[in-house]
Amino acid sequence: FSKEQQSLITLQSSCVTAETLSLQDSWEIIEGLKGNPGNIQEPEKQEGFLLKRRKWPMKGWQKRYFLLEKGILKYSKRGADKGKLHGCIDVGLSVMSIKKKTKAIDLDTNDNIYHLKVTLSLFDDWVSKLRHHRVFRQNEIAMYPHERLLFHPSSHLSPNPNDSMRQLQTSACLKKKCHHKMGMNSSTVLAFTVSILILPQLLPFICHPSLLDLEECESYLLELNLLLKSMEVLHRTYSAPAISLMVTRNICPLTYNPNLGPVHIVLGPFNLLPTLHYTKIYLKYIFNCIFSYGSRPLVHQVSNESRASIPESMSEFFDAQEYQLTSSSSENEASDDDSYISDVSDSVSMDNGYSNERGTPLPPLSPPAGSGGSGVQVARRRTTLPSPQPSSSSVSLWNILKNNIGKDLSKVAMPVQLNEPLNTLQRLCEEVEYSELLDTANHTQDPYQRMVYVATFAVSAYASSYHRAGSKPFNPILGETYECDRPDKGFRFIAEQVSHHPPVSACHCDSNNFTFWQDVQWKNKFWGKSMEIVRIGTTHVTLPAFGDHYEWNKVTSCIHNILSGQRWIEHYGEMSIKNTSSDACQCKVTFVKARSWSSTVNEIEGMVTDTGGRVIHTFFGKWHEGVYQGVPPSAICIWRANPMPVDQDQYYGFTQFAVELNELDAALKPLLPPTDTRYRLDQRCLEEGNIEGAEEQKRRIEELQRGRRKVLEENNVTHKPRFFKKSKDDTWLSSNVYWEQRKNPRFSREDFPVLW
């Protein structure tokens, strides 16, 4: 095992068992391998139809055929030999949890979280088989660690590559011989074996492009990508030494490809592969050869036939000029959501569209009426935090989270070392960092182009999260507030924690060019390796120049590698944007779900359509980098994320805008209410690097909140927010009193509860 896998198995083995859980509506973590590895009898295969939840939020469940064999769970759309392989799950390397009441089985592979449901009569049988296969697989990994990422894809679910994969699995003799004579380690032998057994299967496609069959080729590529992923991990874990016995390279001309010209294969590295690097290069070369030919027919086939599923890893080989926009699918499954996109050429134009660095500048904006901005302005905003981020290595996340599988983590107390010195209310303010996009929208006559700017603004709200997967914001206290008055940007922002159970944060932002408001409720669930964050609520923007009122939903977020490795965050799902004041156009933005076998991450793609569904504008890009409108290479840059500060990795991954949010200038202090987040002592202590003080203040503040809640309950009194009110449709709206109270007679004359 690698250190990461050893840690995972140890953690899984320490989990609570079914006997210690008395409630069937609780999630149970399934135990892993215990003790030393030994001979374990290979379990019987298990197969049948199960319900699998779509990765896209609100897409429901779908029926899929599953086959469990040697610890690998494979699934397809149809049963027996009629089904095309859609994915493989290594249950030995997954955190498995079950919920008896709902007959649910969850498998967290870190790359994906698979939610399954079993019929009542088969639930116990499937759970029993999964337990057995899981232990068998973990035992196999423990005994043969070099093989830990070799899937067993040879089955009736995978059509044509079976024979080659069986050869690979039964090539122990070949590997032993190579190892003995050439001193090759297992990773190099694996690469060598793949080269001579698998790659020849694809050569006919290169030599004779007319043989290209989409479904057959996809099956080959799925097998090869699984192996490529295996070699990638092996290359990182077991460095393959160079072999001095290099065979003279022979250049072998094959046939003439009309799109590529003469195709040549270098045979030397195939005959004796010195490093895994060569194999990865040639695998990718194979993909390139196939899809340089296949891109045009595949584009035509997807748009005019049944939109068959195309693996996203293929997308990097499409010519940029072939870029087409469709919505995306989960796990390469044929559905109405399948998509593929190309890498964007560096030559895309950035001179014709708006970005925060280039483009036509807007006229200066005066601060909103009553903002008080003319009298209070930080002359020079800080460029760094007072203290770098402390280490959280002493915190055992597993001990905290192991009993909370499938639960809402908003109610779980976390050590202050896991926090960042910002509050959730301030996080909401980060969503208006690129408010210039709304300023531009309010000066754009074309309603379709206005929608593009509004949609890009909605995408930009996620940009600040890219470097922030390693920590969490402080949870707001009931009644806590935050203001951000930015005359330099032309807006003023307020937020308040309006509810504690469930936790709801409301915010409102004023400008001469727009009004922005939303109330958000977070649901956080831990699944063993990953944490899903679902944001419930609707975001609203109005543009006064045209009377437009836009609404959109948030997409799902997921933090991976919670327990070990480098944490990273992704956002996925579909965002629908509509103008409730006009039905002239609609917009859909797809945050593409990352695939474990694809190098493309963080991608978004969107389209603006008219009332008849005709596509007027398309745009694409990455939510943490930028958005481009049009078709490459002539696409224009609509927005580009601001550069990150120097040493951002030492300061919580904060953007420059985030660094400024908790700054408390001396001129600002008398203007703020005592409930403002910047007065929180625990957050201030953490910002200054005082961990012990932050932990002590955090406990004191939480105890004060419990005391206030108890008083309200004993007197049968409901908390009433000060600056927001509930509308008829249960959304929270600004009561429009904050800035007036701030201006005159100021908050010093108001009676506020003691929050800290």
PDB file of C-alpha atoms in Angstrom, residues 460-719:
ATOM      1  CA  SER A 460     -17.714  34.275 -11.664  1.00  0.00           C
ATOM      2  CA  ALA A 461     -19.262  33.797  -8.214  1.00  0.00           C
ATOM      3  CA  TYR A 462     -17.459  30.442  -7.984  1.00  0.00           C
ATOM      4  CA  ALA A 463     -13.995  31.707  -8.923  1.00  0.00           C
ATOM      5  CA  SER A 464     -12.830  32.490  -5.382  1.00  0.00           C
ATOM      6  CA  SER A 465     -13.461  28.899  -4.244  1.00  0.00           C
ATOM      7  CA  TYR A 466     -10.736  27.370  -6.411  1.00  0.00           C
ATOM      8  CA  HIS A 467      -7.947  27.706  -3.821  1.00  0.00           C
ATOM      9  CA  ARG A 468     -10.212  27.377  -0.777  1.00  0.00           C
ATOM     10  CA  ALA A 469     -10.879  23.634  -0.425  1.00  0.00           C
ATOM     11  CA  GLY A 470      -8.513  23.333   2.528  1.00  0.00           C
ATOM     12  CA  SER A 471     -10.564  25.318   5.051  1.00  0.00           C
ATOM     13  CA  LYS A 472     -14.120  26.362   5.879  1.00  0.00           C
ATOM     14  CA  PRO A 473     -15.644  29.733   6.787  1.00  0.00           C
ATOM     15  CA  PHE A 474     -16.957  30.475  10.269  1.00  0.00           C
ATOM     16  CA  ASN A 475     -20.646  29.721  10.760  1.00  0.00           C
ATOM     17  CA  PRO A 476     -22.595  32.941  11.386  1.00  0.00           C
ATOM     18  CA  ILE A 477     -24.313  33.505  14.723  1.00  0.00           C
ATOM     19  CA  LEU A 478     -28.059  34.178  14.627  1.00  0.00           C
ATOM     20  CA  GLY A 479     -28.441  37.940  14.221  1.00  0.00           C
ATOM     21  CA  GLU A 480     -24.871  38.443  12.966  1.00  0.00           C
ATOM     22  CA  THR A 481     -24.483  41.023  10.189  1.00  0.00           C
ATOM     23  CA  TYR A 482     -21.891  42.139   7.664  1.00  0.00           C
ATOM     24  CA  GLU A 483     -21.621  45.182   5.461  1.00  0.00           C
ATOM     25  CA  CYS A 484     -19.292  45.969   2.580  1.00  0.00           C
ATOM     26  CA  ASP A 485     -19.407  49.536   1.315  1.00  0.00           C
ATOM     27  CA  ARG A 486     -17.301  49.886  -1.840  1.00  0.00           C
ATOM     28  CA  PRO A 487     -17.592  53.308  -3.473  1.00  0.00           C
ATOM     29  CA  ASP A 488     -14.654  52.360  -5.691  1.00  0.00           C
ATOM     30  CA  LYS A 489     -16.765  49.552  -7.159  1.00  0.00           C
ATOM     31  CA  GLY A 490     -20.033  51.449  -6.960  1.00  0.00           C
ATOM     32  CA  PHE A 491     -21.951  49.075  -4.671  1.00  0.00           C
ATOM     33  CA  ARG A 492     -22.937  48.576  -1.050  1.00  0.00           C
ATOM     34  CA  PHE A 493     -23.621  45.153   0.408  1.00  0.00           C
ATOM     35  CA  ILE A 494     -25.320  43.920   3.585  1.00  0.00           C
ATOM     36  CA  ALA A 495     -25.920  40.407   4.924  1.00  0.00           C
ATOM     37  CA  GLU A 496     -27.589  38.940   8.010  1.00  0.00           C
ATOM     38  CA  GLN A 497     -27.995  35.486   9.529  1.00  0.00           C
ATOM     39  CA  VAL A 498     -31.788  35.371   9.635  1.00  0.00           C
ATOM     40  CA  SER A 499     -32.293  31.789  10.859  1.00  0.00           C
ATOM     41  CA  HIS A 500     -30.324  29.306  12.931  1.00  0.00           C
ATOM     42  CA  HIS A 501     -32.329  26.070  12.463  1.00  0.00           C
ATOM     43  CA  PRO A 502     -32.148  25.682   9.551  1.00  0.00           C
ATOM     44  CA  PRO A 503     -29.184  28.033   9.024  1.00  0.00           C
ATOM     45  CA  VAL A 504     -30.180  30.688   6.468  1.00  0.00           C
ATOM     46  CA  SER A 505     -28.069  33.642   5.346  1.00  0.00           C
ATOM     47  CA  ALA A 506     -29.630  36.562   3.465  1.00  0.00           C
ATOM     48  CA  CYS A 507     -27.860  39.337   1.580  1.00  0.00           C
ATOM     49  CA  HIS A 508     -28.675  42.410  -0.492  1.00  0.00           C
ATOM     50  CA  CYS A 509     -26.443  44.527  -2.725  1.00  0.00           C
ATOM     51  CA  ASP A 510     -27.335  47.987  -4.105  1.00  0.00           C
ATOM     52  CA  SER A 511     -25.826  49.808  -7.073  1.00  0.00           C
ATOM     53  CA  ASN A 512     -26.840  52.418  -9.599  1.00  0.00           C
ATOM     54  CA  ASN A 513     -26.591  49.687 -12.229  1.00  0.00           C
ATOM     55  CA  PHE A 514     -28.082  46.648 -10.495  1.00  0.00           C
ATOM     56  CA  THR A 515     -29.675  45.148  -7.411  1.00  0.00           C
ATOM     57  CA  PHE A 516     -28.526  41.726  -6.216  1.00  0.00           C
ATOM     58  CA  TRP A 517     -30.116  39.642  -3.458  1.00  0.00           C
ATOM     59  CA  GLN A 518     -30.429  36.049  -2.296  1.00  0.00           C
ATOM     60  CA  ASP A 519     -31.038  33.883   0.753  1.00  0.00           C
ATOM     61  CA  VAL A 520     -29.062  30.680   0.999  1.00  0.00           C
ATOM     62  CA  GLN A 521     -29.345  27.520   3.044  1.00  0.00           C
ATOM     63  CA  TRP A 522     -26.432  25.076   2.979  1.00  0.00           C
ATOM     64  CA  LYS A 523     -26.641  21.311   3.293  1.00  0.00           C
ATOM     65  CA  ASN A 524     -23.266  19.634   3.774  1.00  0.00           C
ATOM     66  CA  LYS A 525     -22.941  15.849   3.718  1.00  0.00           C
ATOM     67  CA  PHE A 526     -19.839  13.758   4.300  1.00  0.00           C
ATOM     68  CA  TRP A 527     -19.597  10.494   2.337  1.00  0.00           C
ATOM     69  CA  GLY A 528     -16.308   8.992   3.545  1.00  0.00           C
ATOM     70  CA  LYS A 529     -13.813  10.650   1.219  1.00  0.00           C
ATOM     71  CA  SER A 530     -15.741  13.618  -0.108  1.00  0.00           C
ATOM     72  CA  MET A 531     -18.149  16.257   1.138  1.00  0.00           C
ATOM     73  CA  GLU A 532     -21.071  17.417  -0.970  1.00  0.00           C
ATOM     74  CA  ILE A 533     -22.366  20.958  -0.515  1.00  0.00           C
ATOM     75  CA  VAL A 534     -25.863  21.668  -1.813  1.00  0.00           C
ATOM     76  CA  ARG A 535     -26.992  25.293  -1.750  1.00  0.00           C
ATOM     77  CA  ILE A 536     -30.735  25.793  -1.553  1.00  0.00           C
ATOM     78  CA  GLY A 537     -32.120  29.130  -2.637  1.00  0.00           C
ATOM     79  CA  THR A 538     -32.549  31.433  -5.611  1.00  0.00           C
ATOM     80  CA  THR A 539     -30.289  34.303  -6.664  1.00  0.00           C
ATOM     81  CA  HIS A 540     -31.904  37.481  -7.997  1.00  0.00           C
ATOM     82  CA  VAL A 541     -30.542  40.388 -10.065  1.00  0.00           C
ATOM     83  CA  THR A 542     -32.441  43.356 -11.465  1.00  0.00           C
ATOM     84  CA  LEU A 543     -31.159  45.834 -14.061  1.00  0.00           C
ATOM     85  CA  PRO A 544     -32.930  49.192 -13.708  1.00  0.00           C
ATOM     86  CA  ALA A 545     -32.169  50.439 -17.214  1.00  0.00           C
ATOM     87  CA  PHE A 546     -34.351  47.732 -18.771  1.00  0.00           C
ATOM     88  CA  GLY A 547     -36.571  46.543 -15.930  1.00  0.00           C
ATOM     89  CA  ASP A 548     -35.043  43.057 -16.157  1.00  0.00           C
ATOM     90  CA  HIS A 549     -35.352  40.619 -13.239  1.00  0.00           C
ATOM     91  CA  TYR A 550     -33.073  37.572 -13.523  1.00  0.00           C
ATOM     92  CA  GLU A 551     -33.274  34.451 -11.360  1.00  0.00           C
ATOM     93  CA  TRP A 552     -31.008  31.415 -11.163  1.00  0.00           C
ATOM     94  CA  ASN A 553     -30.187  28.434  -8.994  1.00  0.00           C
ATOM     95  CA  LYS A 554     -26.864  27.313  -7.516  1.00  0.00           C
ATOM     96  CA  VAL A 555     -25.073  24.122  -8.577  1.00  0.00           C
ATOM     97  CA  THR A 556     -23.697  21.361  -6.359  1.00  0.00           C
ATOM     98  CA  SER A 557     -20.185  21.643  -4.923  1.00  0.00           C
ATOM     99  CA  CYS A 558     -17.981  18.779  -3.764  1.00  0.00           C
ATOM    100  CA  ILE A 559     -14.728  18.813  -1.797  1.00  0.00           C
ATOM    101  CA  HIS A 560     -12.560  15.786  -2.503  1.00  0.00           C
ATOM    102  CA  ASN A 561      -9.756  14.160  -0.476  1.00  0.00           C
ATOM    103  CA  ILE A 562     -11.237  15.235   2.832  1.00  0.00           C
ATOM    104  CA  LEU A 563      -9.121  12.788   4.843  1.00  0.00           C
ATOM    105  CA  SER A 564      -5.885  12.501   2.894  1.00  0.00           C
ATOM    106  CA  GLY A 565      -4.111  13.931  -0.099  1.00  0.00           C
ATOM    107  CA  GLN A 566      -4.545  17.343  -1.662  1.00  0.00           C
ATOM    108  CA  ARG A 567      -8.074  18.634  -1.182  1.00  0.00           C
ATOM    109  CA  TRP A 568      -9.762  20.091  -4.229  1.00  0.00           C
ATOM    110  CA  ILE A 569     -13.188  21.431  -4.991  1.00  0.00           C
ATOM    111  CA  GLU A 570     -15.434  21.032  -8.002  1.00  0.00           C
ATOM    112  CA  HIS A 571     -18.819  22.421  -8.935  1.00  0.00           C
ATOM    113  CA  TYR A 572     -21.196  20.505 -11.173  1.00  0.00           C
ATOM    114  CA  GLY A 573     -24.764  20.675 -12.366  1.00  0.00           C
ATOM    115  CA  GLU A 574     -26.999  22.813 -14.515  1.00  0.00           C
ATOM    116  CA  MET A 575     -27.776  26.444 -13.802  1.00  0.00           C
ATOM    117  CA  SER A 576     -30.909  27.825 -15.430  1.00  0.00           C
ATOM    118  CA  ILE A 577     -31.193  31.604 -15.775  1.00  0.00           C
ATOM    119  CA  LYS A 578     -34.433  33.280 -16.733  1.00  0.00           C
ATOM    120  CA  ASN A 579     -35.666  36.830 -16.992  1.00  0.00           C
ATOM    121  CA  THR A 580     -39.016  36.943 -15.209  1.00  0.00           C
ATOM    122  CA  SER A 581     -39.769  40.325 -16.781  1.00  0.00           C
ATOM    123  CA  SER A 582     -39.428  39.055 -20.336  1.00  0.00           C
ATOM    124  CA  ASP A 583     -39.512  35.720 -22.113  1.00  0.00           C
ATOM    125  CA  ALA A 584     -37.326  36.961 -24.969  1.00  0.00           C
ATOM    126  CA  CYS A 585     -34.477  34.657 -24.002  1.00  0.00           C
ATOM    127  CA  GLN A 586     -33.351  31.984 -21.566  1.00  0.00           C
ATOM    128  CA  CYS A 587     -29.936  30.678 -20.608  1.00  0.00           C
ATOM    129  CA  LYS A 588     -28.552  27.362 -19.410  1.00  0.00           C
ATOM    130  CA  VAL A 589     -25.053  27.003 -17.989  1.00  0.00           C
ATOM    131  CA  THR A 590     -23.588  23.545 -17.430  1.00  0.00           C
ATOM    132  CA  PHE A 591     -20.809  23.094 -14.881  1.00  0.00           C
ATOM    133  CA  VAL A 592     -19.176  19.975 -16.286  1.00  0.00           C
ATOM    134  CA  LYS A 593     -18.628  17.091 -13.879  1.00  0.00           C
ATOM    135  CA  ALA A 594     -14.968  16.080 -13.749  1.00  0.00           C
ATOM    136  CA  ARG A 595     -14.099  12.546 -14.795  1.00  0.00           C
ATOM    137  CA  SER A 596     -11.348  10.497 -13.212  1.00  0.00           C
ATOM    138  CA  TRP A 597     -10.077   9.640 -16.684  1.00  0.00           C
ATOM    139  CA  SER A 598     -10.250  13.136 -18.120  1.00  0.00           C
ATOM    140  CA  SER A 599      -7.737  15.932 -17.835  1.00  0.00           C
ATOM    141  CA  THR A 600     -10.406  18.599 -18.275  1.00  0.00           C
ATOM    142  CA  VAL A 601     -11.767  20.044 -15.048  1.00  0.00           C
ATOM    143  CA  ASN A 602     -13.694  23.144 -13.969  1.00  0.00           C
ATOM    144  CA  GLU A 603     -15.230  23.609 -17.394  1.00  0.00           C
ATOM    145  CA  ILE A 604     -18.479  25.431 -18.030  1.00  0.00           C
ATOM    146  CA  GLU A 605     -20.509  25.701 -21.192  1.00  0.00           C
ATOM    147  CA  GLY A 606     -23.598  27.741 -21.822  1.00  0.00           C
ATOM    148  CA  MET A 607     -26.054  28.898 -24.414  1.00  0.00           C
ATOM    149  CA  VAL A 608     -28.592  31.689 -24.739  1.00  0.00           C
ATOM    150  CA  THR A 609     -31.732  30.760 -26.647  1.00  0.00           C
ATOM    151  CA  ASP A 610     -34.771  32.669 -27.856  1.00  0.00           C
ATOM    152  CA  THR A 611     -38.400  31.803 -27.195  1.00  0.00           C
ATOM    153  CA  GLY A 612     -38.350  29.220 -29.978  1.00  0.00           C
ATOM    154  CA  GLY A 613     -35.286  27.455 -28.591  1.00  0.00           C
ATOM    155  CA  ARG A 614     -32.925  28.771 -31.274  1.00  0.00           C
ATOM    156  CA  VAL A 615     -29.360  29.252 -30.024  1.00  0.00           C
ATOM    157  CA  ILE A 616     -28.373  32.917 -30.201  1.00  0.00           C
ATOM    158  CA  HIS A 617     -25.103  32.943 -28.253  1.00  0.00           C
ATOM    159  CA  THR A 618     -22.765  30.283 -26.890  1.00  0.00           C
ATOM    160  CA  PHE A 619     -20.016  30.694 -24.337  1.00  0.00           C
ATOM    161  CA  PHE A 620     -17.537  28.423 -22.616  1.00  0.00           C
ATOM    162  CA  GLY A 621     -14.492  28.439 -20.357  1.00  0.00           C
ATOM    163  CA  LYS A 622     -13.494  27.528 -16.810  1.00  0.00           C
ATOM    164  CA  TRP A 623     -15.184  28.913 -13.727  1.00  0.00           C
ATOM    165  CA  HIS A 624     -11.848  29.702 -12.036  1.00  0.00           C
ATOM    166  CA  GLU A 625     -10.111  31.236 -15.069  1.00  0.00           C
ATOM    167  CA  GLY A 626     -12.348  32.943 -17.586  1.00  0.00           C
ATOM    168  CA  VAL A 627     -15.322  32.831 -19.936  1.00  0.00           C
ATOM    169  CA  TYR A 628     -15.234  33.159 -23.736  1.00  0.00           C
ATOM    170  CA  GLN A 629     -18.081  33.906 -26.096  1.00  0.00           C
ATOM    171  CA  GLY A 630     -18.382  32.491 -29.593  1.00  0.00           C
ATOM    172  CA  VAL A 631     -16.503  29.770 -31.449  1.00  0.00           C
ATOM    173  CA  PRO A 632     -12.718  29.287 -31.232  1.00  0.00           C
ATOM    174  CA  PRO A 633     -10.418  30.601 -32.494  1.00  0.00           C
ATOM    175  CA  SER A 634     -12.439  33.782 -32.953  1.00  0.00           C
ATOM    176  CA  ALA A 635     -14.051  33.677 -29.494  1.00  0.00           C
ATOM    177  CA  ILE A 636     -13.841  36.811 -27.365  1.00  0.00           C
ATOM    178  CA  CYS A 637     -13.047  37.029 -23.678  1.00  0.00           C
ATOM    179  CA  ILE A 638     -16.057  38.070 -21.607  1.00  0.00           C
ATOM    180  CA  TRP A 639     -14.406  37.750 -18.220  1.00  0.00           C
ATOM    181  CA  ARG A 640     -11.072  36.777 -16.740  1.00  0.00           C
ATOM    182  CA  ALA A 641     -10.402  36.097 -13.060  1.00  0.00           C
ATOM    183  CA  ASN A 642      -8.126  38.512 -11.245  1.00  0.00           C
ATOM    184  CA  PRO A 643      -4.569  37.326 -10.567  1.00  0.00           C
ATOM    185  CA  MET A 644      -3.977  35.731  -7.184  1.00  0.00           C
ATOM    186  CA  PRO A 645      -1.849  37.489  -4.548  1.00  0.00           C
ATOM    187  CA  VAL A 646       1.730  36.404  -3.960  1.00  0.00           C
ATOM    188  CA  ASP A 647       2.022  33.548  -1.434  1.00  0.00           C
ATOM    189  CA  GLN A 648      -1.741  32.957  -1.526  1.00  0.00           C
ATOM    190  CA  ASP A 649      -1.131  29.317  -0.589  1.00  0.00           C
ATOM    191  CA  GLN A 650       0.172  30.482   2.804  1.00  0.00           C
ATOM    192  CA  TYR A 651      -2.836  32.727   3.388  1.00  0.00           C
ATOM    193  CA  TYR A 652      -5.836  30.389   2.993  1.00  0.00           C
ATOM    194  CA  GLY A 653      -5.927  30.787  -0.792  1.00  0.00           C
ATOM    195  CA  PHE A 654      -7.596  34.194  -0.422  1.00  0.00           C
ATOM    196  CA  THR A 655      -8.043  36.448  -3.424  1.00  0.00           C
ATOM    197  CA  GLN A 656      -7.115  40.103  -3.002  1.00  0.00           C
ATOM    198  CA  PHE A 657     -10.809  40.909  -2.602  1.00  0.00           C
ATOM    199  CA  ALA A 658     -11.119  38.306   0.175  1.00  0.00           C
ATOM    200  CA  VAL A 659      -8.043  39.679   1.956  1.00  0.00           C
ATOM    201  CA  GLU A 660      -9.815  43.039   2.244  1.00  0.00           C
ATOM    202  CA  LEU A 661     -13.167  41.751   3.543  1.00  0.00           C
ATOM    203  CA  ASN A 662     -12.302  41.463   7.253  1.00  0.00           C
ATOM    204  CA  GLU A 663     -10.207  44.620   7.446  1.00  0.00           C
ATOM    205  CA  LEU A 664     -11.415  46.948  10.204  1.00  0.00           C
ATOM    206  CA  ASP A 665     -10.295  50.475   9.500  1.00  0.00           C
ATOM    207  CA  ALA A 666     -10.324  52.984  12.365  1.00  0.00           C
ATOM    208  CA  ALA A 667     -12.615  55.328  10.424  1.00  0.00           C
ATOM    209  CA  LEU A 668     -15.118  52.508   9.892  1.00  0.00           C
ATOM    210  CA  LYS A 669     -15.506  51.346  13.501  1.00  0.00           C
ATOM    211  CA  PRO A 670     -18.005  54.002  14.703  1.00  0.00           C
ATOM    212  CA  LEU A 671     -20.227  53.351  11.672  1.00  0.00           C
ATOM    213  CA  LEU A 672     -20.703  49.599  12.102  1.00  0.00           C
ATOM    214  CA  PRO A 673     -23.334  47.871  14.242  1.00  0.00           C
ATOM    215  CA  PRO A 674     -21.879  45.741  17.084  1.00  0.00           C
ATOM    216  CA  THR A 675     -23.222  42.643  15.312  1.00  0.00           C
ATOM    217  CA  ASP A 676     -20.880  43.087  12.343  1.00  0.00           C
ATOM    218  CA  THR A 677     -18.673  40.077  11.624  1.00  0.00           C
ATOM    219  CA  ARG A 678     -15.498  42.142  11.900  1.00  0.00           C
ATOM    220  CA  TYR A 679     -16.056  42.343  15.666  1.00  0.00           C
ATOM    221  CA  ARG A 680     -16.010  38.551  16.094  1.00  0.00           C
ATOM    222  CA  LEU A 681     -13.152  37.787  18.464  1.00  0.00           C
ATOM    223  CA  ASP A 682     -12.668  34.157  17.412  1.00  0.00           C
ATOM    224  CA  GLN A 683     -12.367  35.097  13.757  1.00  0.00           C
ATOM    225  CA  ARG A 684     -10.070  38.013  14.585  1.00  0.00           C
ATOM    226  CA  CYS A 685      -7.830  35.797  16.736  1.00  0.00           C
ATOM    227  CA  LEU A 686      -7.498  33.247  13.941  1.00  0.00           C
ATOM    228  CA  GLU A 687      -6.640  35.984  11.460  1.00  0.00           C
ATOM    229  CA  GLU A 688      -3.842  37.095  13.806  1.00  0.00           C
ATOM    230  CA  GLY A 689      -2.555  33.542  14.272  1.00  0.00           C
ATOM    231  CA  ASN A 690      -3.760  33.102  17.876  1.00  0.00           C
ATOM    232  CA  ILE A 691      -5.178  29.566  17.675  1.00  0.00           C
ATOM    233  CA  GLU A 692      -5.730  29.043  21.398  1.00  0.00           C
ATOM    234  CA  GLY A 693      -7.479  32.380  21.726  1.00  0.00           C
ATOM    235  CA  ALA A 694      -9.627  31.651  18.672  1.00  0.00           C
ATOM    236  CA  GLU A 695     -10.711  28.276  20.072  1.00  0.00           C
ATOM    237  CA  GLU A 696     -11.534  29.769  23.456  1.00  0.00           C
ATOM    238  CA  GLN A 697     -13.523  32.635  21.944  1.00  0.00           C
ATOM    239  CA  LYS A 698     -15.330  30.269  19.579  1.00  0.00           C
ATOM    240  CA  ARG A 699     -16.566  28.158  22.512  1.00  0.00           C
ATOM    241  CA  ARG A 700     -17.615  31.274  24.426  1.00  0.00           C
ATOM    242  CA  ILE A 701     -19.540  32.715  21.452  1.00  0.00           C
ATOM    243  CA  GLU A 702     -21.317  29.420  20.793  1.00  0.00           C
ATOM    244  CA  GLU A 703     -22.278  29.177  24.483  1.00  0.00           C
ATOM    245  CA  LEU A 704     -23.717  32.691  24.362  1.00  0.00           C
ATOM    246  CA  GLN A 705     -25.812  31.709  21.352  1.00  0.00           C
ATOM    247  CA  ARG A 706     -27.151  28.626  23.128  1.00  0.00           C
ATOM    248  CA  GLY A 707     -28.081  30.789  26.104  1.00  0.00           C
ATOM    249  CA  ARG A 708     -29.990  33.285  23.942  1.00  0.00           C
ATOM    250  CA  ARG A 709     -31.829  30.488  22.156  1.00  0.00           C
ATOM    251  CA  LYS A 710     -32.850  28.959  25.484  1.00  0.00           C
ATOM    252  CA  VAL A 711     -34.275  32.272  26.668  1.00  0.00           C
ATOM    253  CA  LEU A 712     -36.301  32.634  23.447  1.00  0.00           C
ATOM    254  CA  GLU A 713     -37.670  29.100  23.741  1.00  0.00           C
ATOM    255  CA  GLU A 714     -38.601  29.504  27.411  1.00  0.00           C
ATOM    256  CA  ASN A 715     -40.524  32.675  26.604  1.00  0.00           C
ATOM    257  CA  ASN A 716     -42.022  31.276  23.397  1.00  0.00           C
ATOM    258  CA  VAL A 717     -40.469  34.108  21.388  1.00  0.00           C
ATOM    259  CA  THR A 718     -39.355  33.812  17.754  1.00  0.00           C
ATOM    260  CA  HIS A 719     -36.216  35.603  16.631  1.00  0.00           C
TER     261      HIS A 719
END
